[in-house]
Amino acid sequence: MDYPRHGRPWGSAAQPHTPPPPPAPEQQQQSSFTSETPAIKLECYLTHGIPTVDTYTTTTGTIPSTKIPSFLSPYWSPPDQNPPEASLRLVCVEQEWGVDHRFFQHPINPAVHKALGLPEDYGFLAWKGAGGCGRYTVATAVPGSSSALPAVVYFFHRTSASSTVSLVLRYNPKIKQTLGYLLHTRRMTNYLKEILEGIQLGFREWQHALVVPIVGVDLTCRILTEKMNSAHKDLMAVELKTGYSAWVSGPRDKAGADTTNQGGEGVSLEGLARQLGQLNGDFGFLDVAIATTALRVDFILRELEREQREGGPLLGNENVSERVGLLKSRLENLPFHCAIKDRLASQQTVLFNLISQQDSSVNIGLAADSKELAAASKRDSSSMKIIAILTTLFLPGTFISTLFAMPLFDWESSSLSDVANGGHFWFYWAITIPLTMLVMGFFGLYAWYQEREKKRSVQRAREGTTGDFKVKEV
């Protein structure tokens, strides 16, 4: 989606952005700033011609890191040119993926900040945490004169953990001279060309250091808008899966979510929960980025008002403050884009209800299965009772028939007294009775041991729950 031209302070119409891919792991481990590391430089000069034609020249290229201090010196002038009416010299230094402060630890860093006129205590620029915006008023000595020209140093330190750009600019309003450096991570490298082009176009219209942060804020607004559109599409996909959304057409019961976790074409509630969690995290970072960018815009507006009060060069281009005001309005309205925050909260509630319904369905199924199991157990119990009764009924007869079938009995004897064969029947009772008592005693001992262990387990559980314990004396 293209944005209206009047919404961009300077430059051509916006083109959709594709976020650059993260660097490879081996690239992340490399040092990002050494004495041999080249930096990107930008030079813009506006020179009054004779008699009336002005010349505006811009140059981009690379510069060795060892030459950065002299390049940012306020006394440096472009070769083979008349003294410019206005000038801008900017150095762009790439940092590691994430927070990297090797630039501040490098030996050339004190020389760079000395050239910009910063005091010795500038350690806050290397903070790994969130920074902010501010300004210093410094003075530049005039060679061969005892007077000094006042200058302002603007600081735009990365304002959150997700920010990628820090900016330091020195501006001399008397000679319209802007000097500074821009630190950016590799995520912003793909946007660097567009940033430099926007600065070149903007500096032609208004020769002021605030051109640089205004171009950066404009690009940030468009990137945030694209990310909000992406979040809206992702959230809409979740809403279509749950079936609770203004985007769902037709009866809601037909568009509802398939609350199964069996995979296939069904919607996994676990997967939806992960998607919503990721969307909430992404939107949280977007919300912070919008708020911190708005703080930068507020700082720029305050500086523009200061320029108006002091009669600075803004009077020659008064629509700058209106353009910045439009950026502020975009940032203020961006959090309400497609009601993403409220829709996220609504989908969290919907997902919780769907999971609760799924749990209720599972519990109902378990209850039905338990009821059927209880009925089956009851039927099995009745069968076992019948079997036990029949066994008890036939047990005496079975025992007697087995006993009489033993060879100790001779049923063919002529008299009943001779049935017990040989008078050895007493051996059966002499062995059976002690053996039966031994077996019963063994099982009785085993039952007693099991009961004692059960009581000990209950006691240990009670002591662990109530905290009752005894201290072992040494």
XYZ file of N, CA and C in Angstrom, residues 312-446:
405
model
N 14.781 31.081 13.921
C 15.741 30.278 13.178
C 15.309 30.059 11.747
N 16.001 29.195 11.040
C 15.731 28.982 9.622
C 14.391 28.331 9.348
N 13.675 27.913 10.399
C 12.360 27.337 10.171
C 11.421 28.336 9.528
N 11.656 29.634 9.767
C 10.766 30.644 9.215
C 10.769 30.612 7.699
N 11.817 30.073 7.099
C 11.849 29.969 5.652
C 11.122 28.739 5.143
N 10.719 27.842 6.016
C 10.031 26.623 5.592
C 9.098 26.182 6.718
N 8.034 26.936 6.905
C 7.180 26.756 8.074
C 6.335 25.491 8.006
N 6.214 24.886 6.831
C 5.385 23.683 6.757
C 6.076 22.459 7.345
N 7.337 22.595 7.779
C 8.026 21.463 8.399
C 7.299 21.031 9.666
N 6.929 21.998 10.503
C 6.231 21.649 11.744
C 4.882 21.005 11.449
N 4.226 21.432 10.363
C 2.954 20.812 10.009
C 3.158 19.362 9.571
N 4.231 19.112 8.846
C 4.514 17.744 8.417
C 4.855 16.859 9.616
N 5.617 17.392 10.551
C 5.925 16.625 11.757
C 4.659 16.401 12.580
N 3.777 17.404 12.600
C 2.509 17.223 13.291
C 1.677 16.110 12.675
N 1.754 15.978 11.343
C 1.048 14.885 10.686
C 1.632 13.533 11.094
N 2.964 13.478 11.209
C 3.587 12.240 11.686
C 3.112 11.895 13.094
N 3.005 12.907 13.943
C 2.534 12.666 15.307
C 1.104 12.144 15.297
N 0.272 12.721 14.423
C -1.110 12.253 14.337
C -1.170 10.796 13.875
N -0.313 10.439 12.928
C -0.280 9.045 12.473
C 0.108 8.110 13.612
N 1.086 8.516 14.403
C 1.520 7.680 15.522
C 0.435 7.568 16.586
N -0.287 8.658 16.823
C -1.346 8.627 17.832
C -2.492 7.720 17.409
N -2.759 7.648 16.107
C -3.866 6.827 15.625
C -3.460 5.387 15.333
N -2.171 5.142 15.208
C -1.711 3.808 14.830
C -2.100 2.726 15.839
N -2.057 2.971 17.168
C -2.462 1.903 18.107
C -3.906 1.454 17.935
N -4.748 2.300 17.328
C -6.155 1.949 17.148
C -6.411 1.278 15.806
N -5.342 0.991 15.060
C -5.473 0.403 13.731
C -6.178 -0.946 13.817
N -7.364 -1.023 13.221
C -8.143 -2.270 13.158
C -8.454 -2.846 14.539
N -8.380 -2.028 15.579
C -8.730 -2.461 16.943
C -8.003 -3.748 17.330
N -6.722 -3.808 17.020
C -5.968 -5.047 17.239
C -5.906 -5.405 18.719
N -5.677 -4.412 19.573
C -5.537 -4.700 21.003
C -6.808 -5.309 21.573
N -7.967 -4.708 21.266
C -9.231 -5.234 21.778
C -9.543 -6.601 21.173
N -9.217 -6.778 19.908
C -9.485 -8.073 19.262
C -8.601 -9.175 19.843
N -7.368 -8.833 20.183
C -6.507 -9.823 20.827
C -7.099 -10.274 22.159
N -7.563 -9.297 22.954
C -8.176 -9.647 24.236
C -9.431 -10.491 24.031
N -10.225 -10.135 23.006
C -11.441 -10.902 22.729
C -11.119 -12.332 22.324
N -10.102 -12.502 21.481
C -9.738 -13.852 21.046
C -9.166 -14.682 22.194
N -8.484 -14.024 23.123
C -8.007 -14.754 24.304
C -9.189 -15.307 25.095
N -10.229 -14.485 25.249
C -11.425 -14.941 25.963
C -12.120 -16.061 25.204
N -12.236 -15.882 23.873
C -12.876 -16.913 23.052
C -12.115 -18.230 23.153
N -10.792 -18.150 23.056
C -9.984 -19.368 23.117
C -10.121 -20.049 24.480
N -10.162 -19.251 25.545
C -10.349 -19.826 26.885
C -11.694 -20.541 26.974
N -12.735 -19.919 26.406
C -14.057 -20.548 26.436
C -14.086 -21.829 25.602
N -13.411 -21.806 24.442
C -13.371 -23.010 23.612
C -12.646 -24.150 24.325
N -11.550 -23.814 24.985
C -10.821 -24.846 25.732
C -11.676 -25.375 26.880
N -12.415 -24.468 27.550
C -13.301 -24.905 28.638
C -14.401 -25.816 28.104
N -14.960 -25.451 26.930
C -15.988 -26.304 26.329
C -15.418 -27.668 25.956
N -14.200 -27.659 25.426
C -13.569 -28.932 25.082
C -13.349 -29.787 26.329
N -12.880 -29.157 27.402
C -12.682 -29.896 28.651
C -14.005 -30.438 29.181
N -15.065 -29.624 29.061
C -16.377 -30.086 29.526
C -16.844 -31.288 28.709
N -16.623 -31.226 27.380
C -17.015 -32.362 26.535
C -16.239 -33.615 26.912
N -14.948 -33.448 27.163
C -14.133 -34.598 27.567
C -14.617 -35.150 28.902
N -14.929 -34.248 29.846
C -15.402 -34.700 31.161
C -16.744 -35.414 31.051
N -17.620 -34.906 30.170
C -18.913 -35.572 29.978
C -18.708 -36.968 29.395
N -17.796 -37.061 28.429
C -17.497 -38.374 27.861
C -16.922 -39.329 28.891
N -16.017 -38.808 29.738
C -15.443 -39.644 30.791
C -16.517 -40.094 31.784
N -17.450 -39.180 32.094
C -18.526 -39.549 33.018
C -19.409 -40.643 32.422
N -19.707 -40.511 31.113
C -20.520 -41.550 30.467
C -19.786 -42.889 30.451
N -18.491 -42.840 30.149
C -17.708 -44.081 30.158
C -17.655 -44.686 31.556
N -17.519 -43.829 32.566
C -17.478 -44.322 33.945
C -18.803 -44.973 34.332
N -19.895 -44.377 33.852
C -21.209 -44.951 34.154
C -21.359 -46.326 33.513
N -20.920 -46.424 32.251
C -20.987 -47.723 31.584
C -20.077 -48.739 32.270
N -18.896 -48.293 32.701
C -17.979 -49.196 33.388
C -18.563 -49.674 34.712
N -19.227 -48.755 35.414
C -19.852 -49.147 36.681
C -20.958 -50.171 36.454
N -21.759 -49.949 35.392
C -22.822 -50.917 35.097
C -22.239 -52.279 34.733
N -21.148 -52.261 33.927
C -20.515 -53.535 33.562
C -19.925 -54.222 34.788
N -19.327 -53.416 35.678
C -18.766 -53.997 36.901
C -19.859 -54.604 37.767
N -21.008 -53.935 37.795
C -22.129 -54.470 38.581
C -22.601 -55.803 38.011
N -22.657 -55.859 36.659
C -23.054 -57.124 36.042
C -22.025 -58.220 36.326
N -20.744 -57.860 36.246
C -19.701 -58.845 36.548
C -19.773 -59.295 37.999
N -20.090 -58.346 38.887
C -20.201 -58.695 40.308
C -21.342 -59.678 40.546
N -22.460 -59.467 39.866
C -23.587 -60.397 40.012
C -23.210 -61.787 39.512
N -22.482 -61.823 38.394
C -22.056 -63.127 37.864
C -21.112 -63.826 38.833
N -20.190 -63.042 39.422
C -19.246 -63.632 40.365
C -19.966 -64.163 41.603
N -21.003 -63.453 42.029
C -21.772 -63.934 43.179
C -22.433 -65.272 42.865
N -22.983 -65.379 41.659
C -23.638 -66.638 41.275
C -22.623 -67.778 41.239
N -21.426 -67.450 40.667
C -20.377 -68.473 40.593
C -19.936 -68.889 41.997
N -19.806 -67.885 42.903
C -19.388 -68.200 44.275
C -20.422 -69.067 44.985
N -21.717 -68.774 44.774
C -22.770 -69.563 45.417
C -22.752 -71.005 44.902
N -22.602 -71.146 43.563
C -22.564 -72.489 42.991
C -21.341 -73.263 43.482
N -20.188 -72.533 43.564
C -18.974 -73.195 44.048
C -19.150 -73.668 45.487
N -19.744 -72.801 46.328
C -19.982 -73.167 47.729
C -20.957 -74.340 47.836
N -21.942 -74.339 46.924
C -22.942 -75.406 46.960
C -22.333 -76.764 46.629
N -21.447 -76.792 45.644
C -20.887 -78.071 45.202
C -19.566 -78.421 45.882
N -19.008 -77.501 46.709
C -17.716 -77.768 47.321
C -17.734 -78.985 48.260
N -18.727 -79.121 49.157
C -18.711 -80.307 50.045
C -18.757 -81.619 49.273
N -19.651 -81.679 48.297
C -19.745 -82.915 47.520
C -18.457 -83.201 46.770
N -17.828 -82.130 46.222
C -16.578 -82.321 45.481
C -15.488 -82.845 46.400
N -15.414 -82.269 47.606
C -14.391 -82.707 48.561
C -14.595 -84.172 48.951
N -15.859 -84.539 49.254
C -16.136 -85.909 49.687
C -15.835 -86.895 48.563
N -16.241 -86.535 47.334
C -16.003 -87.459 46.221
C -14.513 -87.622 45.956
N -13.745 -86.535 46.093
C -12.298 -86.624 45.884
C -11.649 -87.462 46.974
N -12.137 -87.258 48.223
C -11.580 -88.013 49.343
C -11.849 -89.515 49.202
N -13.074 -89.861 48.844
C -13.427 -91.266 48.736
C -12.779 -91.927 47.523
N -12.347 -91.127 46.570
C -11.705 -91.709 45.385
C -10.237 -92.025 45.618
N -9.712 -91.679 46.779
C -8.308 -91.946 47.087
C -8.081 -93.453 47.237
N -6.888 -93.963 46.891
C -6.620 -95.416 47.007
C -6.518 -95.902 48.453
N -6.646 -94.992 49.419
C -6.636 -95.416 50.814
C -7.926 -96.163 51.199
N -8.927 -96.048 50.346
C -10.206 -96.700 50.633
C -10.395 -97.870 49.667
N -10.851 -98.947 50.235
C -11.151 -100.148 49.436
C -12.637 -100.431 49.548
N -13.373 -99.982 48.570
C -14.831 -100.073 48.617
C -15.338 -101.467 48.214
N -14.437 -102.343 47.838
C -14.863 -103.697 47.484
C -14.747 -104.679 48.666
N -14.334 -104.123 49.826
C -14.227 -104.987 51.019
C -15.598 -105.520 51.408
N -15.548 -106.718 52.069
C -16.812 -107.352 52.461
C -17.472 -106.681 53.650
N -16.667 -105.977 54.438
C -17.225 -105.303 55.612
C -16.807 -103.830 55.622
N -17.642 -102.998 56.273
C -17.384 -101.546 56.324
C -16.121 -101.225 57.099
N -15.769 -102.090 58.066
C -14.571 -101.817 58.870
C -13.292 -102.017 58.082
N -13.372 -102.754 56.987
C -12.170 -102.991 56.176
C -12.037 -102.009 55.013
N -12.932 -100.999 54.951
C -12.864 -100.026 53.832
C -11.565 -99.242 53.889
N -11.165 -98.806 55.087
C -9.888 -98.092 55.231
C -8.764 -99.071 54.982
N -8.103 -98.909 53.857
C -7.139 -99.892 53.381
C -5.903 -99.921 54.270
N -5.714 -101.052 54.951
C -4.492 -101.275 55.706
C -4.370 -100.448 56.966
N -5.363 -99.680 57.305
C -5.285 -98.855 58.510
C -4.323 -97.701 58.425
N -4.018 -97.296 57.199
C -3.066 -96.186 57.019
C -3.767 -94.854 56.724
N -5.034 -94.710 56.917
C -5.777 -93.486 56.603
C -5.345 -92.316 57.475
N -4.816 -92.658 58.675
C -4.428 -91.569 59.585
C -3.248 -90.771 59.039
N -2.443 -91.365 58.086
C -1.346 -90.599 57.484
C -1.865 -89.362 56.734
N -2.993 -89.482 56.137
C -3.585 -88.351 55.385
C -3.830 -87.166 56.305
N -4.439 -87.430 57.454
C -4.735 -86.333 58.378
C -3.464 -85.827 59.057
N -2.502 -86.692 59.302
C -1.259 -86.267 59.953
C -0.471 -85.286 59.087
N -0.604 -85.386 57.798
C 0.119 -84.473 56.894
C -0.742 -83.279 56.494
N -2.010 -83.515 56.232
C -2.889 -82.453 55.720
C -3.115 -81.367 56.755
N -3.403 -81.758 58.005
C -3.727 -80.748 59.020
C -2.542 -79.832 59.313
N -1.306 -80.318 59.583
C -0.183 -79.387 59.822
C 0.140 -78.507 58.604
N 0.070 -79.124 57.406
C 0.371 -78.342 56.205
C -0.645 -77.228 56.006
N -1.905 -77.506 56.262
C -2.943 -76.472 56.143
C -2.699 -75.349 57.136
N -2.337 -75.707 58.373
C -2.060 -74.690 59.390
C -0.836 -73.855 59.011
N 0.185 -74.490 58.407
C 1.375 -73.750 57.986
C 1.044 -72.745 56.883
N 0.267 -73.169 55.909
C -0.112 -72.255 54.813
C -0.951 -71.106 55.346
N -1.931 -71.382 56.192
C -2.773 -70.328 56.742
C -1.946 -69.368 57.594
N -0.973 -69.933 58.353
C -0.112 -69.058 59.143
C 0.746 -68.151 58.275
N 1.258 -68.670 57.145
C 2.075 -67.856 56.237
C 1.265 -66.695 55.658
N 0.070 -66.983 55.195
C -0.756 -65.915 54.630
C -1.216 -64.934 55.700
N -1.438 -65.413 56.929
C -1.773 -64.495 58.007
C -0.629 -63.554 58.325
N 0.608 -64.080 58.343
C 1.785 -63.246 58.582
C 1.969 -62.214 57.471
N 1.739 -62.631 56.233
C 1.875 -61.701 55.097
C 0.840 -60.584 55.185
